[in-house]
PDB file of C-alpha atoms in Angstrom:
ATOM      1  CA  GLY D   1      -1.635  15.178  -9.800  1.00 83.00           C
ATOM      2  CA  ASP D   2       0.484  13.886  -6.972  1.00 87.00           C
ATOM      3  CA  SER D   3       2.969  11.143  -7.788  1.00 92.00           C
ATOM      4  CA  VAL D   4       5.875   9.134  -6.417  1.00 95.00           C
ATOM      5  CA  THR D   5       8.873   7.991  -8.422  1.00 96.00           C
ATOM      6  CA  GLN D   6      11.314   5.448  -7.083  1.00 94.00           C
ATOM      7  CA  MET D   7      14.300   3.768  -8.612  1.00 87.00           C
ATOM      8  CA  GLU D   8      13.683   0.698 -10.683  1.00 81.00           C
ATOM      9  CA  GLY D   9      14.969  -2.599  -9.399  1.00 83.00           C
ATOM     10  CA  PRO D  10      16.042  -5.116  -8.831  1.00 94.00           C
ATOM     11  CA  VAL D  11      18.775  -4.004  -6.487  1.00 96.00           C
ATOM     12  CA  THR D  12      21.217  -6.781  -5.726  1.00 96.00           C
ATOM     13  CA  LEU D  13      23.631  -6.416  -2.806  1.00 97.00           C
ATOM     14  CA  SER D  14      25.938  -8.528  -0.704  1.00 97.00           C
ATOM     15  CA  GLU D  15      25.344  -8.815   3.005  1.00 97.00           C
ATOM     16  CA  GLU D  16      26.678  -5.829   5.000  1.00 96.00           C
ATOM     17  CA  ALA D  17      26.632  -3.539   1.963  1.00 97.00           C
ATOM     18  CA  PHE D  18      25.203  -0.010   2.138  1.00 97.00           C
ATOM     19  CA  LEU D  19      21.725   0.452   0.722  1.00 97.00           C
ATOM     20  CA  THR D  20      20.132   3.478  -0.886  1.00 97.00           C
ATOM     21  CA  ILE D  21      16.765   3.384  -2.633  1.00 97.00           C
ATOM     22  CA  ASN D  22      15.884   6.708  -4.189  1.00 97.00           C
ATOM     23  CA  CYS D  23      12.401   8.180  -3.937  1.00 97.00           C
ATOM     24  CA  THR D  24      11.172  11.544  -5.199  1.00 97.00           C
ATOM     25  CA  TYR D  25       7.679  12.946  -5.101  1.00 96.00           C
ATOM     26  CA  THR D  26       5.422  15.537  -6.670  1.00 94.00           C
ATOM     27  CA  ALA D  27       2.703  17.035  -4.511  1.00 90.00           C
ATOM     28  CA  THR D  28       0.811  20.287  -4.385  1.00 83.00           C
ATOM     29  CA  GLY D  29       0.623  20.429  -0.605  1.00 80.00           C
ATOM     30  CA  TYR D  30       2.760  19.249   2.276  1.00 84.00           C
ATOM     31  CA  PRO D  31       2.413  15.481   2.218  1.00 90.00           C
ATOM     32  CA  SER D  32       3.351  12.871   4.749  1.00 91.00           C
ATOM     33  CA  LEU D  33       5.862  10.366   3.395  1.00 94.00           C
ATOM     34  CA  PHE D  34       6.189   6.647   4.020  1.00 95.00           C
ATOM     35  CA  TRP D  35       8.220   3.583   3.232  1.00 97.00           C
ATOM     36  CA  TYR D  36       6.379   0.287   3.172  1.00 97.00           C
ATOM     37  CA  VAL D  37       7.988  -3.132   2.825  1.00 97.00           C
ATOM     38  CA  GLN D  38       6.579  -6.372   1.456  1.00 94.00           C
ATOM     39  CA  TYR D  39       8.466  -9.489   2.528  1.00 93.00           C
ATOM     40  CA  PRO D  40       7.948 -12.655   0.468  1.00 89.00           C
ATOM     41  CA  GLY D  41       4.588 -14.215   1.249  1.00 85.00           C
ATOM     42  CA  GLU D  42       3.521 -11.402   3.571  1.00 88.00           C
ATOM     43  CA  GLY D  43       1.368  -8.296   3.409  1.00 88.00           C
ATOM     44  CA  LEU D  44       2.690  -4.765   3.109  1.00 93.00           C
ATOM     45  CA  GLN D  45       4.061  -3.357   6.368  1.00 93.00           C
ATOM     46  CA  LEU D  46       4.796   0.206   7.327  1.00 94.00           C
ATOM     47  CA  LEU D  47       8.573   0.528   7.712  1.00 97.00           C
ATOM     48  CA  LEU D  48       8.908   4.208   8.598  1.00 96.00           C
ATOM     49  CA  LYS D  49       7.297   7.577   8.081  1.00 94.00           C
ATOM     50  CA  ALA D  50       7.918  11.326   8.217  1.00 94.00           C
ATOM     51  CA  THR D  51       5.189  13.912   8.424  1.00 90.00           C
ATOM     52  CA  LYS D  52       7.011  17.213   7.868  1.00 90.00           C
ATOM     53  CA  ALA D  53      10.097  18.637   6.250  1.00 92.00           C
ATOM     54  CA  ASP D  54      13.443  17.631   7.793  1.00 94.00           C
ATOM     55  CA  ASP D  55      11.832  14.843   9.817  1.00 95.00           C
ATOM     56  CA  LYS D  56      13.822  11.630   9.857  1.00 97.00           C
ATOM     57  CA  GLY D  57      11.960   8.355  10.047  1.00 96.00           C
ATOM     58  CA  SER D  58      13.818   5.288  11.266  1.00 97.00           C
ATOM     59  CA  ASN D  59      13.112   1.653  12.030  1.00 96.00           C
ATOM     60  CA  LYS D  60      15.052  -1.637  11.978  1.00 95.00           C
ATOM     61  CA  GLY D  61      18.235   0.181  10.961  1.00 97.00           C
ATOM     62  CA  PHE D  62      16.559   1.888   8.003  1.00 98.00           C
ATOM     63  CA  GLU D  63      16.385   5.686   7.782  1.00 98.00           C
ATOM     64  CA  ALA D  64      14.841   8.248   5.480  1.00 98.00           C
ATOM     65  CA  THR D  65      14.827  12.047   5.731  1.00 97.00           C
ATOM     66  CA  TYR D  66      12.031  14.226   4.346  1.00 96.00           C
ATOM     67  CA  ARG D  67      13.778  16.744   2.077  1.00 96.00           C
ATOM     68  CA  LYS D  68      11.346  19.378   0.898  1.00 93.00           C
ATOM     69  CA  GLU D  69      13.929  21.306  -1.130  1.00 94.00           C
ATOM     70  CA  THR D  70      14.701  18.257  -3.275  1.00 95.00           C
ATOM     71  CA  THR D  71      11.238  16.624  -2.862  1.00 95.00           C
ATOM     72  CA  SER D  72      12.949  13.403  -1.864  1.00 97.00           C
ATOM     73  CA  PHE D  73      12.655  10.690   0.762  1.00 98.00           C
ATOM     74  CA  HIS D  74      15.506   8.284   0.054  1.00 98.00           C
ATOM     75  CA  LEU D  75      15.705   5.048   2.047  1.00 98.00           C
ATOM     76  CA  GLU D  76      19.092   4.084   3.486  1.00 98.00           C
ATOM     77  CA  LYS D  77      20.572   1.314   5.590  1.00 98.00           C
ATOM     78  CA  GLY D  78      24.186   1.067   6.589  1.00 96.00           C
ATOM     79  CA  SER D  79      24.524  -2.718   6.535  1.00 96.00           C
ATOM     80  CA  VAL D  80      21.907  -4.893   4.869  1.00 97.00           C
ATOM     81  CA  GLN D  81      21.125  -8.460   5.848  1.00 97.00           C
ATOM     82  CA  VAL D  82      19.743 -11.361   3.845  1.00 96.00           C
ATOM     83  CA  SER D  83      16.517 -10.948   5.807  1.00 96.00           C
ATOM     84  CA  ASP D  84      16.074  -7.470   4.291  1.00 97.00           C
ATOM     85  CA  SER D  85      15.324  -9.015   0.907  1.00 97.00           C
ATOM     86  CA  ALA D  86      11.894  -7.686   0.016  1.00 97.00           C
ATOM     87  CA  VAL D  87      10.031  -5.186  -2.138  1.00 95.00           C
ATOM     88  CA  TYR D  88      10.161  -1.599  -0.851  1.00 97.00           C
ATOM     89  CA  PHE D  89       7.488   0.977  -1.669  1.00 97.00           C
ATOM     90  CA  CYS D  90       7.699   4.710  -1.207  1.00 97.00           C
ATOM     91  CA  ALA D  91       4.343   6.425  -0.654  1.00 95.00           C
ATOM     92  CA  LEU D  92       2.793   9.765   0.135  1.00 93.00           C
ATOM     93  CA  SER D  93      -0.423  11.051   1.622  1.00 89.00           C
ATOM     94  CA  ASP D  94      -1.433  14.649   1.132  1.00 75.00           C
ATOM     95  CA  GLN D  95      -4.723  14.472   2.971  1.00 71.00           C
ATOM     96  CA  ALA D  96      -6.086  12.992   6.133  1.00 62.00           C
ATOM     97  CA  GLY D  97      -7.229   9.456   5.611  1.00 63.00           C
ATOM     98  CA  THR D  98      -5.868   6.338   4.088  1.00 70.00           C
ATOM     99  CA  ALA D  99      -5.566   7.211   0.395  1.00 86.00           C
ATOM    100  CA  LEU D 100      -1.876   6.669  -0.251  1.00 91.00           C
ATOM    101  CA  ILE D 101      -0.084   7.203  -3.534  1.00 92.00           C
ATOM    102  CA  PHE D 102       2.582   4.544  -4.004  1.00 95.00           C
ATOM    103  CA  GLY D 103       5.676   4.281  -6.126  1.00 95.00           C
ATOM    104  CA  LYS D 104       6.091   1.190  -8.316  1.00 94.00           C
ATOM    105  CA  GLY D 105       8.260  -0.597  -5.768  1.00 95.00           C
ATOM    106  CA  THR D 106      11.924  -1.620  -5.706  1.00 96.00           C
ATOM    107  CA  THR D 107      12.938  -5.238  -5.261  1.00 95.00           C
ATOM    108  CA  LEU D 108      15.961  -5.729  -3.026  1.00 97.00           C
ATOM    109  CA  SER D 109      17.851  -8.998  -3.078  1.00 96.00           C
ATOM    110  CA  VAL D 110      20.632  -9.524  -0.527  1.00 97.00           C
ATOM    111  CA  SER D 111      22.989 -12.490  -0.808  1.00 96.00           C
ATOM    112  CA  SER D 112      25.319 -13.894   1.826  1.00 93.00           C
TER     113      SER D 112
ATOM    114  CA  LYS C   1      -3.678 -10.127  17.721  1.00 61.00           C
ATOM    115  CA  ALA C   2      -5.043 -11.340  14.394  1.00 74.00           C
ATOM    116  CA  GLY C   3      -4.084  -9.354  11.336  1.00 91.00           C
ATOM    117  CA  VAL C   4      -6.193  -8.253   8.419  1.00 95.00           C
ATOM    118  CA  THR C   5      -7.934 -11.242   6.877  1.00 96.00           C
ATOM    119  CA  GLN C   6      -8.958 -11.338   3.244  1.00 97.00           C
ATOM    120  CA  THR C   7     -11.043 -13.997   1.551  1.00 97.00           C
ATOM    121  CA  PRO C   8     -10.868 -15.654  -0.823  1.00 97.00           C
ATOM    122  CA  ARG C   9      -7.107 -15.667  -1.359  1.00 96.00           C
ATOM    123  CA  TYR C  10      -7.321 -16.806  -4.962  1.00 97.00           C
ATOM    124  CA  LEU C  11     -10.114 -16.868  -7.469  1.00 96.00           C
ATOM    125  CA  ILE C  12     -10.639 -17.252 -11.194  1.00 98.00           C
ATOM    126  CA  LYS C  13     -13.522 -15.655 -13.058  1.00 97.00           C
ATOM    127  CA  THR C  14     -14.488 -15.134 -16.666  1.00 97.00           C
ATOM    128  CA  ARG C  15     -15.198 -11.875 -18.436  1.00 98.00           C
ATOM    129  CA  GLY C  16     -18.624 -10.476 -17.700  1.00 97.00           C
ATOM    130  CA  GLN C  17     -18.967 -12.150 -14.331  1.00 98.00           C
ATOM    131  CA  GLN C  18     -18.939 -10.317 -11.029  1.00 98.00           C
ATOM    132  CA  VAL C  19     -16.889 -10.929  -7.917  1.00 98.00           C
ATOM    133  CA  THR C  20     -17.141 -10.068  -4.241  1.00 98.00           C
ATOM    134  CA  LEU C  21     -14.076  -9.899  -2.002  1.00 98.00           C
ATOM    135  CA  SER C  22     -14.189  -9.775   1.772  1.00 98.00           C
ATOM    136  CA  CYS C  23     -11.978  -8.118   4.353  1.00 98.00           C
ATOM    137  CA  SER C  24     -11.943  -8.410   8.137  1.00 97.00           C
ATOM    138  CA  PRO C  25      -9.892  -5.634   9.732  1.00 96.00           C
ATOM    139  CA  ILE C  26      -7.763  -5.894  12.835  1.00 95.00           C
ATOM    140  CA  SER C  27      -9.932  -5.915  15.932  1.00 94.00           C
ATOM    141  CA  GLY C  28     -10.645  -2.345  16.989  1.00 92.00           C
ATOM    142  CA  HIS C  29      -9.762  -0.849  13.627  1.00 92.00           C
ATOM    143  CA  ARG C  30     -12.647   1.068  12.162  1.00 92.00           C
ATOM    144  CA  SER C  31     -11.238   2.314   8.883  1.00 92.00           C
ATOM    145  CA  VAL C  32     -10.849   0.034   5.873  1.00 94.00           C
ATOM    146  CA  SER C  33      -9.344   0.896   2.521  1.00 94.00           C
ATOM    147  CA  TRP C  34      -8.866  -1.105  -0.658  1.00 97.00           C
ATOM    148  CA  TYR C  35      -6.061  -1.069  -3.197  1.00 97.00           C
ATOM    149  CA  GLN C  36      -5.487  -2.722  -6.544  1.00 97.00           C
ATOM    150  CA  GLN C  37      -1.980  -3.983  -7.313  1.00 95.00           C
ATOM    151  CA  THR C  38      -0.923  -4.809 -10.883  1.00 94.00           C
ATOM    152  CA  PRO C  39       2.524  -5.146 -12.467  1.00 90.00           C
ATOM    153  CA  GLY C  40       1.830  -2.280 -14.846  1.00 89.00           C
ATOM    154  CA  GLN C  41       0.095   0.277 -12.644  1.00 91.00           C
ATOM    155  CA  GLY C  42       1.461  -0.724  -9.251  1.00 91.00           C
ATOM    156  CA  LEU C  43      -0.629  -0.024  -6.168  1.00 94.00           C
ATOM    157  CA  GLN C  44      -3.677   2.136  -6.761  1.00 95.00           C
ATOM    158  CA  PHE C  45      -6.189   3.352  -4.200  1.00 94.00           C
ATOM    159  CA  LEU C  46      -9.751   2.169  -4.742  1.00 96.00           C
ATOM    160  CA  PHE C  47     -11.785   3.450  -1.790  1.00 92.00           C
ATOM    161  CA  GLU C  48     -11.883   4.033   1.939  1.00 93.00           C
ATOM    162  CA  TYR C  49     -14.652   3.312   4.422  1.00 94.00           C
ATOM    163  CA  PHE C  50     -15.225   4.480   7.957  1.00 92.00           C
ATOM    164  CA  SER C  51     -18.348   3.990  10.040  1.00 91.00           C
ATOM    165  CA  GLU C  52     -20.084   2.314   7.108  1.00 94.00           C
ATOM    166  CA  THR C  53     -19.576   5.412   4.945  1.00 94.00           C
ATOM    167  CA  GLN C  54     -17.350   5.794   1.922  1.00 93.00           C
ATOM    168  CA  ARG C  55     -15.028   8.669   2.695  1.00 90.00           C
ATOM    169  CA  ASN C  56     -12.855   8.666  -0.366  1.00 89.00           C
ATOM    170  CA  LYS C  57     -12.771   7.046  -3.763  1.00 92.00           C
ATOM    171  CA  GLY C  58      -9.982   6.571  -6.251  1.00 92.00           C
ATOM    172  CA  ASN C  59     -10.152   6.928 -10.007  1.00 92.00           C
ATOM    173  CA  PHE C  60     -11.873   3.682 -10.906  1.00 96.00           C
ATOM    174  CA  PRO C  61     -15.034   3.073 -12.928  1.00 96.00           C
ATOM    175  CA  GLY C  62     -18.393   2.547 -11.278  1.00 96.00           C
ATOM    176  CA  ARG C  63     -18.057  -1.219 -11.787  1.00 97.00           C
ATOM    177  CA  PHE C  64     -15.944  -1.136  -8.646  1.00 98.00           C
ATOM    178  CA  SER C  65     -17.946  -0.698  -5.476  1.00 97.00           C
ATOM    179  CA  GLY C  66     -17.680  -1.469  -1.830  1.00 97.00           C
ATOM    180  CA  ARG C  67     -19.377  -1.319   1.495  1.00 97.00           C
ATOM    181  CA  GLN C  68     -18.631  -1.571   5.163  1.00 97.00           C
ATOM    182  CA  PHE C  69     -20.700  -3.260   7.816  1.00 97.00           C
ATOM    183  CA  SER C  70     -21.374  -2.214  11.394  1.00 96.00           C
ATOM    184  CA  ASN C  71     -18.652  -4.574  12.646  1.00 95.00           C
ATOM    185  CA  SER C  72     -16.149  -2.771  10.360  1.00 95.00           C
ATOM    186  CA  ARG C  73     -15.837  -5.737   8.011  1.00 97.00           C
ATOM    187  CA  SER C  74     -15.804  -4.657   4.393  1.00 98.00           C
ATOM    188  CA  GLU C  75     -16.562  -6.087   1.000  1.00 98.00           C
ATOM    189  CA  MET C  76     -15.718  -4.890  -2.459  1.00 98.00           C
ATOM    190  CA  ASN C  77     -17.501  -5.875  -5.617  1.00 98.00           C
ATOM    191  CA  VAL C  78     -16.442  -5.744  -9.228  1.00 98.00           C
ATOM    192  CA  SER C  79     -19.185  -6.209 -11.790  1.00 96.00           C
ATOM    193  CA  THR C  80     -18.920  -7.032 -15.481  1.00 97.00           C
ATOM    194  CA  LEU C  81     -15.346  -8.220 -15.112  1.00 97.00           C
ATOM    195  CA  GLU C  82     -12.770  -7.308 -17.752  1.00 97.00           C
ATOM    196  CA  LEU C  83      -9.419  -8.937 -18.441  1.00 97.00           C
ATOM    197  CA  GLY C  84      -7.703  -5.847 -17.077  1.00 96.00           C
ATOM    198  CA  ASP C  85      -9.290  -6.392 -13.676  1.00 97.00           C
ATOM    199  CA  SER C  86      -6.877  -9.259 -13.068  1.00 98.00           C
ATOM    200  CA  ALA C  87      -4.897  -8.078 -10.078  1.00 97.00           C
ATOM    201  CA  LEU C  88      -4.054  -8.506  -6.442  1.00 96.00           C
ATOM    202  CA  TYR C  89      -6.656  -6.690  -4.364  1.00 97.00           C
ATOM    203  CA  LEU C  90      -5.351  -5.537  -1.027  1.00 97.00           C
ATOM    204  CA  CYS C  91      -7.349  -4.493   1.986  1.00 97.00           C
ATOM    205  CA  ALA C  92      -5.846  -2.329   4.700  1.00 95.00           C
ATOM    206  CA  SER C  93      -7.170  -1.307   8.070  1.00 94.00           C
ATOM    207  CA  SER C  94      -6.334   1.480  10.467  1.00 90.00           C
ATOM    208  CA  LEU C  95      -7.654   2.659  13.791  1.00 86.00           C
ATOM    209  CA  ASN C  96      -9.449   5.594  12.219  1.00 75.00           C
ATOM    210  CA  PRO C  97      -9.129   7.872   9.191  1.00 71.00           C
ATOM    211  CA  ASP C  98      -6.812  10.190  11.101  1.00 73.00           C
ATOM    212  CA  SER C  99      -4.181   7.443  11.332  1.00 68.00           C
ATOM    213  CA  THR C 100      -2.744   8.986   8.201  1.00 67.00           C
ATOM    214  CA  GLY C 101      -0.792   6.465   6.217  1.00 71.00           C
ATOM    215  CA  GLU C 102      -0.415   3.988   9.062  1.00 85.00           C
ATOM    216  CA  LEU C 103      -2.099   1.109   7.366  1.00 91.00           C
ATOM    217  CA  PHE C 104      -2.066  -2.599   8.140  1.00 92.00           C
ATOM    218  CA  PHE C 105      -2.426  -4.670   5.008  1.00 94.00           C
ATOM    219  CA  GLY C 106      -3.807  -8.121   4.417  1.00 95.00           C
ATOM    220  CA  GLU C 107      -2.124 -10.588   2.093  1.00 94.00           C
ATOM    221  CA  GLY C 108      -4.599  -9.873  -0.640  1.00 95.00           C
ATOM    222  CA  SER C 109      -7.061 -11.624  -2.907  1.00 97.00           C
ATOM    223  CA  ARG C 110      -5.588 -12.570  -6.246  1.00 97.00           C
ATOM    224  CA  LEU C 111      -8.186 -12.327  -8.995  1.00 98.00           C
ATOM    225  CA  THR C 112      -7.607 -13.813 -12.431  1.00 98.00           C
ATOM    226  CA  VAL C 113     -10.085 -12.941 -15.167  1.00 97.00           C
ATOM    227  CA  LEU C 114     -10.122 -15.244 -18.194  1.00 96.00           C
TER     228      LEU C 114
END
């Protein structure tokens, strides 16, 4: 079945460092891909999405490009801030509706 | 605009009991889905409701059930609780089922089964 694999955490960075969180997927069709973020004490929030190959999703300085050839959707940010400390989830949807398949999540900790 | 509201936020039950969790979606959102979050399995889809009808169901036993009311509010029920049902149960709402993946999550109901 469909699945999402993302790098294990925690990821610990200093402020202004470059961030990459790897995400790869397995799907039989042509899924839509998402990154969700969970800040401490808050609910999951959609960070960005891409619905077809070569699409780039971006938001709040974060970017991810849908790479069909490598089945990947890696999350990147050029300069992280302390406020980016959170758990990041990669997810896919291969059908209309709200049934997402999530990765296990990657905890990011940014120190000043 | 109020977000997704889940009640109760925390609860403790014993094995064999049943539990009902409630979810009020964002005003105007008509689709509600439920997820279970555990440290071992991560986030897993339970079911999705739209217009009071279950549209999709994840791979969970029949002890897990849900429903949606005419005002889009939803409840989920777990009967004959097992220790492994201890988890954070998350509700998410979206405008409609075609809002693929664009979900708004509540903070969850944390269930502990003793």
